[in-house]
Short mmCIF file of C-alpha atoms and ligand atoms in Angstrom, two decimals:
data_model
loop_
_atom_site.label_atom_id
_atom_site.label_comp_id
_atom_site.label_asym_id
_atom_site.label_seq_id
_atom_site.Cartn_x
_atom_site.Cartn_y
_atom_site.Cartn_z
CA UNK A 1056 125.61 138.82 -46.24
CA UNK A 1057 127.99 136.76 -47.01
CA UNK A 1058 131.07 136.06 -45.60
CA UNK A 1059 133.37 133.39 -47.81
CA UNK A 1060 137.24 132.22 -46.98
CA UNK A 1061 139.29 129.66 -49.23
CA UNK A 1062 141.82 128.15 -47.32
CA UNK A 1063 145.69 127.91 -48.73
CA UNK A 1064 144.98 124.75 -50.66
CA UNK A 1065 141.47 126.49 -52.46
CA UNK A 1066 144.12 129.33 -53.90
CA UNK A 1067 146.73 126.68 -54.06
CA UNK A 1068 147.54 127.00 -57.85
CA UNK A 1069 145.95 129.37 -60.75
CA UNK A 1070 144.17 127.56 -62.31
CA UNK A 1071 142.08 127.03 -57.97
CA UNK A 1072 142.12 130.30 -58.31
CA UNK A 1073 140.63 130.61 -61.14
CA UNK A 1074 137.78 128.57 -59.20
CA UNK A 1075 137.77 130.12 -55.93
CA UNK A 1076 136.94 133.36 -58.30
CA UNK A 1077 134.53 131.92 -60.52
CA UNK A 1078 132.36 130.60 -56.64
CA UNK A 1079 133.06 134.28 -55.17
CA UNK A 1080 131.32 135.17 -58.05
CA UNK A 1081 127.91 133.69 -58.67
CA UNK A 1082 127.70 134.47 -54.32
CA UNK A 1083 128.12 137.56 -55.16
CA UNK A 1084 125.06 138.13 -58.55
CA UNK A 1085 123.11 137.11 -55.20
CA UNK A 1086 123.94 139.05 -52.29
CA UNK A 1087 127.01 140.62 -50.98
CA UNK A 1088 129.93 138.77 -50.27
CA UNK A 1089 133.00 139.53 -47.41
CA UNK A 1090 135.36 137.17 -49.27
CA UNK A 1091 138.61 136.07 -46.28
CA UNK A 1092 141.91 134.30 -48.02
CA UNK A 1093 144.60 132.28 -45.89
CA UNK A 1094 148.18 132.01 -47.39
CA UNK A 1095 148.45 129.61 -50.38
CA UNK A 1096 149.00 126.26 -49.52
CA UNK A 1097 152.05 126.06 -47.64
CA UNK A 1098 153.58 129.85 -47.27
CA UNK A 1099 152.82 130.35 -44.52
CA UNK A 1100 155.20 127.59 -43.23
CA UNK A 1101 157.73 128.84 -46.04
CA UNK A 1102 157.81 132.26 -43.96
CA UNK A 1103 157.98 130.80 -40.07
CA UNK A 1104 161.13 128.91 -41.90
CA UNK A 1105 162.53 131.84 -43.24
CA UNK A 1106 162.60 133.53 -39.76
CA UNK A 1107 163.43 131.71 -37.78
CA UNK A 1108 166.66 131.14 -40.05
CA UNK A 1109 167.17 134.67 -40.32
CA UNK A 1110 167.86 134.99 -36.32
CA UNK A 1111 169.66 131.49 -36.73
CA UNK A 1112 172.89 133.27 -38.72
CA UNK A 1113 171.82 131.46 -41.39
CA UNK A 1114 170.55 133.96 -43.41
CA UNK A 1115 171.20 132.91 -46.92
CA UNK A 1116 169.20 130.38 -46.33
CA UNK A 1117 166.20 132.27 -45.53
CA UNK A 1118 166.78 134.73 -48.08
CA UNK A 1119 166.38 131.93 -50.41
CA UNK A 1120 163.30 131.33 -48.32
CA UNK A 1121 161.92 134.55 -49.06
CA UNK A 1122 163.39 134.53 -52.83
CA UNK A 1123 160.91 131.26 -53.32
CA UNK A 1124 157.91 132.45 -51.81
CA UNK A 1125 157.66 135.56 -54.62
CA UNK A 1126 158.62 133.23 -57.51
CA UNK A 1127 156.86 131.21 -56.60
CA UNK A 1128 153.80 134.09 -56.17
CA UNK A 1129 154.69 135.34 -59.25
CA UNK A 1130 154.21 132.42 -60.95
CA UNK A 1131 151.10 132.25 -60.50
CA UNK A 1132 150.64 135.49 -61.43
CA UNK A 1133 151.98 134.68 -64.71
CA UNK A 1134 149.31 131.50 -65.40
CA UNK A 1135 146.06 133.92 -64.19
CA UNK A 1136 146.90 135.51 -67.75
CA UNK A 1137 145.39 139.14 -66.04
CA UNK A 1138 145.34 141.54 -68.49
CA UNK A 1139 148.40 143.68 -68.74
CA UNK A 1140 147.72 147.04 -66.83
CA UNK A 1141 146.03 144.24 -63.65
CA UNK A 1142 149.51 142.26 -64.45
CA UNK A 1143 152.06 145.26 -64.07
CA UNK A 1144 150.37 146.67 -61.03
CA UNK A 1145 150.16 143.27 -59.36
CA UNK A 1146 153.53 142.48 -60.63
CA UNK A 1147 154.40 146.36 -58.33
CA UNK A 1148 152.57 145.01 -55.44
CA UNK A 1149 153.98 141.77 -55.28
CA UNK A 1150 157.85 143.19 -55.50
CA UNK A 1151 157.20 145.34 -52.73
CA UNK A 1152 155.16 142.86 -50.35
CA UNK A 1153 158.31 140.73 -51.44
CA UNK A 1154 160.82 143.76 -50.93
CA UNK A 1155 159.77 144.16 -48.03
CA UNK A 1156 160.20 140.53 -46.54
CA UNK A 1157 163.44 140.94 -47.78
CA UNK A 1158 164.01 144.18 -45.39
CA UNK A 1159 162.35 142.46 -42.19
CA UNK A 1160 165.02 139.05 -43.01
CA UNK A 1161 167.81 141.37 -43.37
CA UNK A 1162 167.15 143.02 -40.01
CA UNK A 1163 166.35 139.91 -37.85
CA UNK A 1164 169.68 138.15 -39.35
CA UNK A 1165 171.39 141.27 -38.21
CA UNK A 1166 170.27 141.70 -34.42
CA UNK A 1167 170.31 138.23 -34.81
CA UNK A 1168 166.70 137.55 -32.58
CA UNK A 1169 163.18 136.79 -33.66
CA UNK A 1170 160.50 138.34 -31.24
CA UNK A 1171 156.90 137.77 -31.17
CA UNK A 1172 156.00 140.67 -32.85
CA UNK A 1173 158.26 140.82 -36.31
CA UNK A 1174 157.56 136.41 -36.49
CA UNK A 1175 153.94 138.34 -37.02
CA UNK A 1176 155.22 141.14 -39.48
CA UNK A 1177 156.96 138.41 -40.89
CA UNK A 1178 154.12 135.44 -40.96
CA UNK A 1179 151.44 138.00 -42.38
CA UNK A 1180 152.66 137.96 -46.61
CA UNK A 1181 151.52 135.48 -47.48
CA UNK A 1182 147.66 136.75 -46.93
CA UNK A 1183 148.81 139.83 -47.78
CA UNK A 1184 149.75 138.65 -51.22
CA UNK A 1185 146.87 135.97 -51.92
CA UNK A 1186 144.37 138.40 -50.81
CA UNK A 1187 145.90 140.78 -53.64
CA UNK A 1188 145.87 137.42 -57.15
CA UNK A 1189 142.82 136.71 -55.57
CA UNK A 1190 141.21 140.20 -55.79
CA UNK A 1191 142.68 140.65 -59.16
CA UNK A 1192 141.22 137.85 -60.50
CA UNK A 1193 137.99 137.69 -59.51
CA UNK A 1194 138.19 141.90 -61.45
CA UNK A 1195 139.80 140.54 -64.74
CA UNK A 1196 136.76 138.60 -64.18
CA UNK A 1197 134.40 141.51 -64.54
CA UNK A 1198 133.82 141.23 -60.36
CA UNK A 1199 134.72 144.63 -58.99
CA UNK A 1200 136.66 143.64 -56.04
CA UNK A 1201 138.92 145.33 -54.37
CA UNK A 1202 142.37 143.67 -51.65
CA UNK A 1203 141.95 145.04 -47.92
CA UNK A 1204 144.85 144.06 -45.62
CA UNK A 1205 142.77 143.01 -42.16
CA UNK A 1206 144.87 144.89 -40.65
CA UNK A 1207 142.39 147.40 -41.35
CA UNK A 1208 139.68 146.19 -39.57
CA UNK A 1209 140.24 143.52 -37.29
CA UNK A 1210 141.23 144.86 -33.80
CA UNK A 1211 143.09 142.36 -31.69
CA UNK A 1212 145.07 143.14 -28.11
CA UNK A 1213 148.89 142.83 -28.31
CA UNK A 1214 148.63 139.21 -27.75
CA UNK A 1215 151.57 138.17 -30.44
CA UNK A 1216 151.36 135.04 -31.69
CA UNK A 1217 148.15 134.80 -29.94
CA UNK A 1218 145.83 138.10 -30.69
CA UNK A 1219 142.42 138.53 -29.15
CA UNK A 1220 139.95 140.66 -31.36
CA UNK A 1221 138.27 143.35 -29.67
CA UNK A 1222 135.01 143.27 -31.12
CA UNK A 1223 133.70 146.69 -30.79
CA UNK A 1224 136.38 148.92 -32.19
CA UNK A 1225 136.38 145.40 -35.21
CA UNK A 1226 132.18 146.65 -35.62
CA UNK A 1227 133.84 150.21 -35.85
CA UNK A 1228 136.16 149.52 -38.18
CA UNK A 1229 133.92 146.80 -39.91
CA UNK A 1230 131.51 149.61 -40.60
CA UNK A 1231 133.90 152.12 -41.70
CA UNK A 1232 136.00 149.70 -44.02
CA UNK A 1233 134.06 146.64 -44.96
CA UNK A 1234 130.05 147.78 -44.91
CA UNK A 1235 130.75 151.46 -48.01
CA UNK A 1236 132.07 148.81 -50.50
CA UNK A 1237 130.26 145.98 -49.95
CA UNK A 1238 126.99 148.74 -50.72
CA UNK A 1239 128.72 149.86 -53.46
CA UNK A 1240 128.91 146.02 -54.91
CA UNK A 1241 133.01 145.38 -54.70
CA UNK A 1242 134.04 142.40 -53.16
CA UNK A 1243 136.05 143.05 -49.98
CA UNK A 1244 138.56 140.31 -49.97
CA UNK A 1245 140.73 140.67 -46.58
CA UNK A 1246 143.32 138.88 -45.49
CA UNK A 1247 142.40 136.45 -42.60
CA UNK A 1248 144.44 135.31 -40.02
CA UNK A 1249 145.80 138.40 -39.03
CA UNK A 1250 144.97 141.89 -36.84
CA UNK A 1251 146.88 145.20 -35.79
CA UNK A 1252 146.09 146.41 -32.61
CA UNK A 1253 144.78 149.70 -31.67
CA UNK A 1254 148.23 151.31 -32.93
CA UNK A 1255 148.19 150.08 -36.14
CA UNK A 1256 151.74 147.25 -34.85
CA UNK A 1257 149.91 143.90 -37.10
CA UNK A 1258 149.43 140.64 -34.99
CA UNK A 1259 148.25 137.31 -35.56
CA UNK A 1260 145.50 134.87 -34.56
CA UNK A 1261 147.23 131.84 -34.83
CA UNK A 1262 147.72 129.14 -36.43
CA UNK A 1263 144.80 127.37 -39.00
CA UNK A 1264 143.20 131.46 -37.85
CA UNK A 1265 141.65 132.43 -41.32
CA UNK A 1266 138.92 130.46 -39.99
CA UNK A 1267 138.42 132.09 -36.67
CA UNK A 1268 138.60 135.72 -38.59
CA UNK A 1269 135.88 134.61 -40.93
CA UNK A 1270 133.90 134.03 -37.85
CA UNK A 1271 135.02 137.14 -36.32
CA UNK A 1272 134.19 139.20 -39.85
CA UNK A 1273 130.69 137.60 -40.30
CA UNK A 1274 129.24 137.98 -36.35
CA UNK A 1275 131.09 141.75 -36.74
CA UNK A 1276 128.84 142.48 -40.46
CA UNK A 1277 125.78 141.03 -39.35
CA UNK A 1278 126.53 137.83 -41.67
CA UNK A 1279 123.45 136.07 -42.53
CA UNK A 1280 126.74 132.94 -43.36
CA UNK A 1281 129.89 132.25 -42.87
CA UNK A 1282 131.58 129.66 -45.22
CA UNK A 1283 134.23 127.34 -45.25
CA UNK A 1284 135.63 126.13 -47.70
CA UNK A 1285 139.06 123.54 -47.74
CA UNK A 1286 139.62 120.86 -49.12
CA UNK A 1287 137.27 117.87 -48.14
CA UNK A 1288 133.47 117.38 -48.04
CA UNK A 1289 133.23 119.11 -45.02
CA UNK A 1290 133.16 118.08 -41.20
CA UNK A 1291 134.39 114.18 -40.94
CA UNK A 1292 133.07 111.10 -38.26
CA UNK A 1293 137.25 111.28 -38.35
CA UNK A 1294 139.95 113.19 -39.72
CA UNK A 1295 139.73 111.31 -43.62
CA UNK A 1296 143.68 110.92 -44.12
CA UNK A 1297 143.11 108.47 -41.26
CA UNK A 1298 139.86 106.76 -41.42
CA UNK A 1299 139.90 105.93 -45.60
CA UNK A 1300 136.04 105.17 -44.85
CA UNK A 1301 135.07 108.06 -42.55
CA UNK A 1302 131.49 110.78 -43.95
CA UNK A 1303 130.64 114.37 -43.41
CA UNK A 1304 128.67 115.51 -40.75
CA UNK A 1305 125.83 117.24 -42.90
CA UNK A 1306 124.30 118.31 -39.87
CA UNK A 1307 126.48 119.85 -36.58
CA UNK A 1308 126.10 121.60 -33.16
CA UNK A 1309 127.99 124.29 -32.70
CA UNK A 1310 128.58 122.84 -29.01
CA UNK A 1311 130.11 119.53 -30.50
CA UNK A 1312 131.79 121.11 -33.81
CA UNK A 1313 133.80 123.57 -31.01
CA UNK A 1314 134.93 119.95 -29.15
CA UNK A 1315 136.01 118.56 -32.24
CA UNK A 1316 138.61 121.48 -33.09
CA UNK A 1317 139.77 121.35 -29.94
CA UNK A 1318 140.17 118.03 -29.60
CA UNK A 1319 142.14 118.14 -33.03
CA UNK A 1320 140.20 118.46 -35.97
CA UNK A 1321 141.87 120.57 -38.15
CA UNK A 1322 138.90 121.64 -40.91
CA UNK A 1323 138.33 124.73 -38.45
CA UNK A 1324 139.89 126.60 -36.23
CA UNK A 1325 139.00 125.95 -33.18
CA UNK A 1326 138.08 129.76 -31.79
CA UNK A 1327 135.96 129.70 -34.99
CA UNK A 1328 132.51 128.68 -33.18
CA UNK A 1329 133.18 131.33 -30.32
CA UNK A 1330 132.21 134.45 -32.11
CA UNK A 1331 129.95 132.24 -34.03
CA UNK A 1332 127.72 131.58 -31.46
CA UNK A 1333 127.76 135.27 -29.92
CA UNK A 1334 125.74 136.15 -33.47
CA UNK A 1335 124.03 132.73 -33.92
CA UNK A 1336 125.04 133.07 -36.71
CA UNK A 1337 125.30 129.49 -39.12
CA UNK A 1338 128.78 127.78 -39.81
CA UNK A 1339 128.94 125.50 -43.47
CA UNK A 1340 131.83 123.98 -44.37
CA UNK A 1341 132.52 122.67 -47.90
CA UNK A 1342 134.58 121.84 -50.66
CA UNK A 1343 135.78 123.75 -53.26
CA UNK A 1344 137.11 120.64 -55.14
CA UNK A 1345 133.66 119.31 -55.15
CA UNK A 1346 130.65 122.39 -54.72
CA UNK A 1347 127.87 120.99 -55.57
CA UNK A 1348 128.30 118.59 -52.33
CA UNK A 1349 125.54 119.75 -49.32
CA UNK A 1350 129.00 119.99 -46.85
CA UNK A 1351 128.00 120.47 -43.56
CA UNK A 1352 126.21 122.65 -41.27
CA UNK A 1353 127.09 124.34 -37.96
CA UNK A 1354 124.13 125.63 -35.25
CA UNK A 1355 123.63 126.02 -31.90
CA UNK A 1356 121.21 122.79 -32.27
CA UNK A 1357 121.03 119.83 -34.95
CA UNK A 1358 119.72 116.90 -35.00
CA UNK A 1359 120.56 113.63 -32.90
CA UNK A 1360 122.72 111.38 -35.13
CA UNK A 1361 121.52 108.40 -34.99
CA UNK A 1362 124.95 106.44 -32.66
CA UNK A 1363 125.68 107.56 -29.44
CA UNK A 1364 128.60 109.13 -30.86
CA UNK A 1365 129.43 111.50 -33.50
CA UNK A 1366 133.09 111.97 -34.03
CA UNK A 1367 136.87 110.86 -33.82
CA UNK A 1368 139.85 113.21 -33.22
CA UNK A 1369 143.07 113.01 -31.88
CA UNK A 1370 145.69 115.15 -30.85
CA UNK A 1371 149.38 114.23 -31.40
CA UNK A 1372 153.08 115.07 -30.38
CA UNK A 1373 151.30 116.00 -27.11
CA UNK A 1374 153.74 114.63 -23.01
CA UNK A 1375 151.86 112.71 -20.12
CA UNK A 1376 153.34 114.59 -17.19
CA UNK A 1377 152.03 112.90 -14.12
CA UNK A 1378 152.92 113.88 -10.18
CA UNK A 1379 152.80 110.77 -8.06
CA UNK A 1380 153.61 110.14 -4.64
CA UNK A 1381 151.01 108.61 -1.43
CA UNK A 1382 151.59 112.63 0.84
CA UNK A 1383 149.69 113.89 -2.06
CA UNK A 1384 146.21 112.27 -0.89
CA UNK A 1385 145.42 113.75 2.34
CA UNK A 1386 147.27 117.36 1.59
CA UNK A 1387 144.94 120.56 -0.11
CA UNK A 1388 145.47 121.96 -3.38
CA UNK A 1389 148.20 119.96 -4.75
CA UNK A 1390 146.23 120.17 -8.26
CA UNK A 1391 145.40 123.17 -7.90
CA UNK A 1392 148.90 124.11 -6.71
CA UNK A 1393 149.72 121.67 -10.48
CA UNK A 1394 147.96 123.87 -12.79
CA UNK A 1395 148.91 127.16 -11.68
CA UNK A 1396 152.65 126.63 -11.95
CA UNK A 1397 151.92 124.79 -15.90
CA UNK A 1398 149.27 128.09 -16.83
CA UNK A 1399 152.61 130.21 -14.98
CA UNK A 1400 154.80 129.43 -17.39
CA UNK A 1401 151.24 129.91 -20.21
CA UNK A 1402 151.54 126.25 -20.81
CA UNK A 1403 148.18 125.01 -22.45
CA UNK A 1404 146.87 122.40 -20.39
CA UNK A 1405 145.06 119.86 -23.03
CA UNK A 1406 143.21 117.67 -19.84
CA UNK A 1407 143.10 116.68 -16.21
CA UNK A 1408 143.39 113.15 -14.80
CA UNK A 1409 143.33 111.68 -11.65
CA UNK A 1410 142.42 108.74 -10.06
CA UNK A 1411 140.58 107.89 -7.04
CA UNK A 1412 142.76 106.37 -4.73
CA UNK A 1413 144.58 110.39 -5.43
CA UNK A 1414 147.93 108.69 -6.10
CA UNK A 1415 148.80 110.49 -8.67
CA UNK A 1416 147.60 113.89 -10.71
CA UNK A 1417 148.55 113.99 -14.88
CA UNK A 1418 148.18 116.08 -17.42
CA UNK A 1419 148.82 117.11 -21.69
CA UNK A 1420 151.10 118.89 -22.78
CA UNK A 1421 152.37 119.78 -25.70
CA UNK A 1422 155.24 117.39 -26.33
CA UNK A 1423 158.21 121.33 -27.27
CA UNK A 1424 157.20 122.69 -23.97
CA UNK A 1425 157.50 118.95 -21.84
CA UNK A 1426 161.39 120.34 -20.26
CA UNK A 1427 160.22 123.88 -19.57
CA UNK A 1428 157.07 122.65 -17.07
CA UNK A 1429 159.13 119.81 -15.30
CA UNK A 1430 161.69 122.15 -14.21
CA UNK A 1431 158.82 124.19 -13.01
CA UNK A 1432 157.15 121.70 -10.57
CA UNK A 1433 160.11 120.81 -9.51
CA UNK A 1434 161.08 123.51 -8.40
CA UNK A 1435 157.30 124.30 -7.28
CA UNK A 1436 157.55 121.48 -5.47
CA UNK A 1437 160.58 120.58 -4.06
CA UNK A 1438 159.45 120.89 -0.38
CA UNK A 1439 157.19 118.57 -0.46
CA UNK A 1440 159.46 116.16 -2.46
CA UNK A 1441 162.50 116.40 0.49
CA UNK A 1442 159.54 115.93 3.13
CA UNK A 1443 158.23 112.64 1.07
CA UNK A 1444 154.96 113.54 0.51
CA UNK A 1445 155.09 113.79 -3.23
CA UNK A 1446 157.71 110.90 -5.05
CA UNK A 1447 157.91 112.65 -7.89
CA UNK A 1448 156.99 113.04 -11.19
CA UNK A 1449 157.46 111.31 -14.73
CA UNK A 1450 157.27 112.67 -18.05
CA UNK A 1451 156.05 110.36 -20.74
CA UNK A 1452 156.42 111.97 -24.55
CA UNK A 1453 154.50 111.11 -28.06
CA UNK A 1454 151.74 110.32 -26.62
CA UNK A 1455 148.39 111.02 -28.78
CA UNK A 1456 144.63 112.61 -26.87
CA UNK A 1457 141.81 110.64 -28.50
CA UNK A 1458 138.60 111.90 -28.26
CA UNK A 1459 135.24 110.59 -28.30
CA UNK A 1460 132.09 113.57 -28.82
CA UNK A 1461 128.87 112.94 -29.87
CA UNK A 1462 126.15 115.11 -27.46
CA UNK A 1463 124.18 110.33 -28.33
CA UNK A 1464 127.12 109.84 -25.00
CA UNK A 1465 125.22 112.20 -22.16
CA UNK A 1466 123.22 109.55 -20.39
CA UNK A 1467 124.68 106.42 -21.89
CA UNK A 1468 127.14 104.83 -19.46
CA UNK A 1469 127.55 101.73 -21.92
CA UNK A 1470 129.42 103.80 -24.40
CA UNK A 1471 132.36 104.30 -22.07
CA UNK A 1472 132.49 100.53 -21.30
CA UNK A 1473 131.82 99.98 -26.11
CA UNK A 1474 134.72 102.14 -25.90
CA UNK A 1475 137.39 100.86 -24.34
CA UNK A 1476 136.71 97.26 -25.19
CA UNK A 1477 137.37 97.89 -28.89
CA UNK A 1478 139.60 99.28 -27.93
CA UNK A 1479 141.34 96.09 -26.55
CA UNK A 1480 140.44 94.02 -28.68
CA UNK A 1481 142.87 95.78 -30.78
CA UNK A 1482 145.59 95.34 -28.47
CA UNK A 1483 145.02 98.76 -27.93
CA UNK A 1484 146.70 100.19 -24.49
CA UNK A 1485 145.16 102.99 -23.26
CA UNK A 1486 147.52 105.36 -20.26
CA UNK A 1487 144.81 108.29 -19.07
CA UNK A 1488 141.28 108.63 -19.49
CA UNK A 1489 139.71 112.21 -18.77
CA UNK A 1490 135.85 113.17 -19.03
CA UNK A 1491 134.14 116.17 -20.07
CA UNK A 1492 132.36 117.68 -17.64
CA UNK A 1493 130.11 118.71 -21.05
CA UNK A 1494 129.42 114.32 -21.31
CA UNK A 1495 129.69 115.41 -24.38
CA UNK A 1496 133.25 114.23 -24.73
CA UNK A 1497 135.58 111.06 -23.85
CA UNK A 1498 139.47 111.89 -24.32
CA UNK A 1499 141.72 109.31 -23.33
CA UNK A 1500 145.07 108.88 -23.80
CA UNK A 1501 147.40 106.86 -25.67
CA UNK A 1502 151.29 105.72 -27.27
CA UNK A 1503 151.13 108.52 -30.99
CA UNK A 1504 151.69 104.92 -32.62
CA UNK A 1505 148.98 103.95 -31.61
CA UNK A 1506 146.59 106.39 -32.63
CA UNK A 1507 145.39 105.97 -35.62
CA UNK A 1508 144.33 102.07 -34.26
CA UNK A 1509 142.95 103.98 -31.53
CA UNK A 1510 140.98 106.26 -33.85
CA UNK A 1511 140.13 103.22 -36.84
CA UNK A 1512 138.93 100.58 -33.77
CA UNK A 1513 136.67 102.94 -32.40
CA UNK A 1514 135.25 104.52 -35.89
CA UNK A 1515 135.02 100.28 -36.81
CA UNK A 1516 133.11 99.52 -33.55
CA UNK A 1517 130.04 101.95 -33.25
CA UNK A 1518 129.84 101.67 -37.27
CA UNK A 1519 130.37 104.74 -38.10
CA UNK A 1520 131.62 104.58 -41.58
CA UNK A 1521 128.53 102.58 -42.58
P1 ADP B 2235 142.70 124.88 -45.69
O1 ADP B 2235 143.61 125.13 -45.18
O2 ADP B 2235 140.86 124.81 -46.40
O3 ADP B 2235 141.67 125.52 -43.96
P2 ADP B 2235 142.88 123.30 -43.17
O4 ADP B 2235 144.29 121.82 -43.97
O5 ADP B 2235 143.22 123.42 -41.89
O6 ADP B 2235 142.89 123.59 -44.34
O7 ADP B 2235 141.70 121.99 -43.15
C1 ADP B 2235 140.97 120.67 -43.37
C2 ADP B 2235 142.11 119.41 -43.09
O8 ADP B 2235 141.48 119.73 -41.43
C3 ADP B 2235 141.45 118.44 -43.84
O9 ADP B 2235 142.36 118.40 -45.01
C4 ADP B 2235 141.88 116.72 -43.28
O10 ADP B 2235 142.43 116.65 -43.73
C5 ADP B 2235 141.52 117.51 -41.21
N1 ADP B 2235 140.50 116.46 -40.70
C6 ADP B 2235 141.26 116.74 -39.84
N2 ADP B 2235 139.93 116.00 -39.14
C7 ADP B 2235 139.16 116.38 -39.87
C8 ADP B 2235 137.75 115.71 -40.34
N3 ADP B 2235 137.03 115.32 -38.64
N4 ADP B 2235 136.55 116.78 -40.95
C9 ADP B 2235 137.08 117.26 -42.17
N5 ADP B 2235 138.30 117.77 -42.03
C10 ADP B 2235 139.89 116.41 -40.85
N1 LIG B 2236 148.02 131.00 -43.40
C1 LIG B 2236 147.96 130.22 -41.73
C2 LIG B 2236 148.68 129.55 -42.02
O1 LIG B 2236 149.06 128.92 -42.22
C3 LIG B 2236 146.88 130.74 -42.18
C4 LIG B 2236 145.71 129.83 -42.47
O2 LIG B 2236 145.67 128.93 -43.32
O3 LIG B 2236 144.35 129.33 -42.33
O4 LIG B 2236 148.26 128.93 -40.67
MG1 MG B 2237 143.07 126.05 -42.15
#
């Protein structure tokens, strides 16, 4: 049994949806398939924008967004040219979902408030629409298929916006809802990105979370493999939009893939690997635009690369917060207090770096939370600051983390030297450095404007384009 997940661009038009249906149909002739599908590209962004506009009192604009979303799906539906009956019932379903969406937008507008719970409901609409269109296209092609809302399968906690799957009830639901359909030869086309709490409230797994949905279902059903179909040939040595010579990696380990996705390789949602590791399920990345290309296979062990580094990734729009002061040297627990202060604000720390002199500690967080973190730290260390033990903090926004990833760096100290020489040769200033304990990853901070140049310099220096 196989899970096939299709991203937003893979279902971005009627022509794409037909291609995808063809791929699914050919695979389903060989073995049972569960399909997971994202919203049509751009739709989730539109839904979130509409919800925010409604909350800010721009209800007219919000409703126009909602109408635009309905139109986009209706146009795809017409271009799909389905049999009359299928066309009719799809039009009715799309209208019902759109009506529901408009009602929610009006409610948000009236309340003037948008809770994360309501935002999750509104942003679930994209997947609920796209999965119906793909299921109908499959049926029209003669492949028995059925749209399934993941709210009936993936059971999560109530952490709206970043819900966590509860695997035991999810396994039971997958067995109850998906397994019978598979046995009858019907392809379930499941919404990515969303789930529901035990009491049935809609949740989302985080932006880009359809990959995660696929891995959760793969693990729940004991799939042979999870295949992530996207718009590039696989996981590449760098983001192909930044490095034109980036190459596709044929094989990598779970650890390397996890590290890459944590450090910004959008091709795979960072949480995808965990359920795959748990179930020992291989994950394959394939290109819907070039289905015959071999793609990338991700398994527990991968053959060593011929270069010490495998890939380079980057995360943009971060802030570098530095706490400094000579008095910190002898002061126990400063780092722990700094981290727990940031954690209490529910802000994620992406990187930590401390100079050996201990005069300063740096943390990297998302730029959007910089002011909030700064205020909390100010309060936490007010006493030490008044005593002159801590001089204060500086905040530098608009920085990026660049991460160099590869199991081959382990025990090769020379590699680090080469990386920094390559950067210096290209005039790139490094603002902070951290080495992950896994030794799979060396990450450093540069000004946002130098992010791409840093990635390119290292990619070129290690000959990854060869
Ligand atoms: P989907 O909609 O199919 O989920 P995403 O846009 O989420 O697709 O992810 C695919 C994109 O990830 C690619 O188009 C590419 O721009 C980006 N990307 C970033 N880093 C990498 C990388 N190292 N390898 C491949 N793609 C990458
Ligand atoms: N549609 C969702 C998003 O845009 C999930 C996904 O595409 O994976 O975040
Ligand atoms: Mg994605």
